[in-house]
Amino acid sequence: MRSKRCANSSYLILSEDCTDCVFCFGCVGLVKKEFHILNQKFSRDRYFKLVKELKAALKIA
């Protein structure tokens, strides 16, 4: 969702220049990472809880 210049990645939201990443929100320049928000690592459960809150606050689907 609205990510730029990311390669071989899935489920990125508002991220840029990420490669081989999965489930990242608002991240920049990460490589082979998962469950990150603003380039900070979170547990899987915490990641999904925070992303739900962030999406509601930012009014994005």
Short mmCIF file of N, CA and C in Angstrom, two decimals:
data_model
loop_
_atom_site.label_atom_id
_atom_site.label_comp_id
_atom_site.label_asym_id
_atom_site.label_seq_id
_atom_site.Cartn_x
_atom_site.Cartn_y
_atom_site.Cartn_z
N MET A 1 0.84 -1.18 0.00
CA MET A 1 0.00 0.00 0.00
C MET A 1 0.89 1.25 0.00
N ARG A 2 0.89 1.96 -1.08
CA ARG A 2 1.62 3.22 -1.24
C ARG A 2 3.09 3.14 -0.83
N SER A 3 3.74 2.09 -1.20
CA SER A 3 5.17 1.96 -0.94
C SER A 3 5.93 2.22 -2.23
N LYS A 4 7.16 2.69 -2.11
CA LYS A 4 7.95 3.07 -3.29
C LYS A 4 9.29 2.35 -3.32
N ARG A 5 9.69 2.00 -4.52
CA ARG A 5 11.01 1.41 -4.78
C ARG A 5 11.35 0.23 -3.85
N CYS A 6 10.39 -0.66 -3.64
CA CYS A 6 10.61 -1.85 -2.83
C CYS A 6 10.65 -3.07 -3.75
N ALA A 7 11.54 -4.01 -3.46
CA ALA A 7 11.70 -5.19 -4.31
C ALA A 7 11.57 -6.48 -3.50
N ASN A 8 10.93 -7.47 -4.10
CA ASN A 8 10.79 -8.79 -3.48
C ASN A 8 10.23 -8.71 -2.06
N SER A 9 9.28 -7.83 -1.85
CA SER A 9 8.70 -7.61 -0.53
C SER A 9 7.19 -7.78 -0.58
N SER A 10 6.60 -8.06 0.59
CA SER A 10 5.15 -8.24 0.68
C SER A 10 4.61 -7.55 1.91
N TYR A 11 3.38 -7.07 1.79
CA TYR A 11 2.65 -6.48 2.91
C TYR A 11 3.37 -5.27 3.51
N LEU A 12 3.84 -4.38 2.65
CA LEU A 12 4.46 -3.14 3.10
C LEU A 12 3.45 -2.02 3.04
N ILE A 13 3.51 -1.13 4.00
CA ILE A 13 2.62 0.02 4.05
C ILE A 13 3.48 1.27 4.24
N LEU A 14 3.34 2.22 3.33
CA LEU A 14 4.03 3.51 3.42
C LEU A 14 5.54 3.35 3.64
N SER A 15 6.14 2.44 2.93
CA SER A 15 7.57 2.16 3.08
C SER A 15 8.31 2.49 1.78
N GLU A 16 9.61 2.72 1.88
CA GLU A 16 10.43 3.04 0.71
C GLU A 16 11.76 2.31 0.76
N ASP A 17 12.23 1.92 -0.43
CA ASP A 17 13.56 1.33 -0.60
C ASP A 17 13.80 0.10 0.28
N CYS A 18 12.80 -0.74 0.44
CA CYS A 18 12.94 -1.97 1.22
C CYS A 18 13.08 -3.16 0.27
N THR A 19 13.93 -4.12 0.63
CA THR A 19 14.18 -5.30 -0.20
C THR A 19 14.02 -6.56 0.63
N ASP A 20 13.30 -7.53 0.09
CA ASP A 20 13.09 -8.83 0.76
C ASP A 20 12.50 -8.66 2.16
N CYS A 21 11.53 -7.77 2.29
CA CYS A 21 10.90 -7.51 3.59
C CYS A 21 9.44 -7.96 3.57
N VAL A 22 8.93 -8.25 4.76
CA VAL A 22 7.54 -8.66 4.92
C VAL A 22 6.96 -7.96 6.14
N PHE A 23 5.75 -7.43 6.01
CA PHE A 23 5.04 -6.78 7.10
C PHE A 23 5.87 -5.64 7.71
N CYS A 24 6.00 -4.56 6.95
CA CYS A 24 6.69 -3.36 7.43
C CYS A 24 5.79 -2.15 7.21
N PHE A 25 5.79 -1.23 8.15
CA PHE A 25 4.95 -0.04 8.10
C PHE A 25 5.83 1.18 8.32
N GLY A 26 5.84 2.08 7.34
CA GLY A 26 6.59 3.33 7.48
C GLY A 26 8.09 3.14 7.59
N CYS A 27 8.61 2.14 6.90
CA CYS A 27 10.04 1.83 6.98
C CYS A 27 10.80 2.33 5.76
N VAL A 28 12.09 2.56 5.94
CA VAL A 28 12.95 3.04 4.86
C VAL A 28 14.26 2.26 4.88
N GLY A 29 14.63 1.73 3.70
CA GLY A 29 15.95 1.13 3.52
C GLY A 29 16.21 -0.18 4.22
N LEU A 30 15.18 -0.93 4.56
CA LEU A 30 15.40 -2.21 5.24
C LEU A 30 15.67 -3.32 4.24
N VAL A 31 16.43 -4.33 4.67
CA VAL A 31 16.72 -5.50 3.86
C VAL A 31 16.50 -6.75 4.72
N LYS A 32 15.68 -7.67 4.21
CA LYS A 32 15.40 -8.95 4.88
C LYS A 32 14.91 -8.77 6.32
N LYS A 33 13.90 -7.94 6.48
CA LYS A 33 13.32 -7.70 7.81
C LYS A 33 11.84 -8.03 7.77
N GLU A 34 11.27 -8.25 8.95
CA GLU A 34 9.84 -8.48 9.07
C GLU A 34 9.32 -7.90 10.37
N PHE A 35 8.06 -7.52 10.36
CA PHE A 35 7.36 -6.96 11.53
C PHE A 35 8.08 -5.73 12.09
N HIS A 36 8.29 -4.74 11.23
CA HIS A 36 8.92 -3.48 11.62
C HIS A 36 7.95 -2.32 11.43
N ILE A 37 8.00 -1.37 12.33
CA ILE A 37 7.28 -0.11 12.21
C ILE A 37 8.30 0.99 12.44
N LEU A 38 8.39 1.91 11.47
CA LEU A 38 9.38 3.00 11.52
C LEU A 38 10.78 2.45 11.81
N ASN A 39 11.11 1.35 11.15
CA ASN A 39 12.41 0.68 11.23
C ASN A 39 12.70 0.07 12.60
N GLN A 40 11.68 -0.09 13.42
CA GLN A 40 11.85 -0.72 14.73
C GLN A 40 11.15 -2.07 14.74
N LYS A 41 11.81 -3.10 15.23
CA LYS A 41 11.29 -4.47 15.26
C LYS A 41 10.23 -4.63 16.35
N PHE A 42 9.16 -5.37 16.00
CA PHE A 42 8.11 -5.69 16.96
C PHE A 42 7.78 -7.18 16.86
N SER A 43 7.21 -7.73 17.91
CA SER A 43 6.72 -9.10 17.83
C SER A 43 5.56 -9.12 16.83
N ARG A 44 5.24 -10.29 16.33
CA ARG A 44 4.17 -10.41 15.34
C ARG A 44 2.86 -9.86 15.89
N ASP A 45 2.48 -10.27 17.09
CA ASP A 45 1.22 -9.82 17.68
C ASP A 45 1.20 -8.31 17.91
N ARG A 46 2.28 -7.79 18.44
CA ARG A 46 2.36 -6.35 18.70
C ARG A 46 2.32 -5.56 17.39
N TYR A 47 2.99 -6.06 16.37
CA TYR A 47 3.00 -5.40 15.06
C TYR A 47 1.56 -5.22 14.56
N PHE A 48 0.78 -6.30 14.54
CA PHE A 48 -0.57 -6.22 14.00
C PHE A 48 -1.47 -5.32 14.85
N LYS A 49 -1.28 -5.32 16.16
CA LYS A 49 -2.06 -4.44 17.03
C LYS A 49 -1.74 -2.98 16.73
N LEU A 50 -0.45 -2.65 16.63
CA LEU A 50 -0.05 -1.27 16.37
C LEU A 50 -0.45 -0.81 14.97
N VAL A 51 -0.31 -1.68 13.98
CA VAL A 51 -0.69 -1.31 12.62
C VAL A 51 -2.19 -1.01 12.55
N LYS A 52 -2.99 -1.80 13.23
CA LYS A 52 -4.43 -1.54 13.26
C LYS A 52 -4.71 -0.16 13.84
N GLU A 53 -4.03 0.19 14.92
CA GLU A 53 -4.21 1.50 15.54
C GLU A 53 -3.72 2.62 14.63
N LEU A 54 -2.57 2.42 14.00
CA LEU A 54 -2.01 3.43 13.11
C LEU A 54 -2.91 3.66 11.89
N LYS A 55 -3.40 2.59 11.31
CA LYS A 55 -4.28 2.72 10.14
C LYS A 55 -5.55 3.48 10.50
N ALA A 56 -6.10 3.22 11.67
CA ALA A 56 -7.30 3.94 12.12
C ALA A 56 -6.99 5.42 12.34
N ALA A 57 -5.87 5.69 12.99
CA ALA A 57 -5.49 7.08 13.27
C ALA A 57 -5.19 7.86 11.99
N LEU A 58 -4.58 7.19 11.02
CA LEU A 58 -4.23 7.84 9.75
C LEU A 58 -5.35 7.75 8.72
N LYS A 59 -6.43 7.06 9.08
CA LYS A 59 -7.59 6.88 8.20
C LYS A 59 -7.21 6.27 6.86
N ILE A 60 -6.46 5.16 6.93
CA ILE A 60 -6.12 4.41 5.72
C ILE A 60 -6.67 3.00 5.85
N ALA A 61 -7.09 2.44 4.73
CA ALA A 61 -7.71 1.11 4.76
C ALA A 61 -6.69 0.01 4.79
#
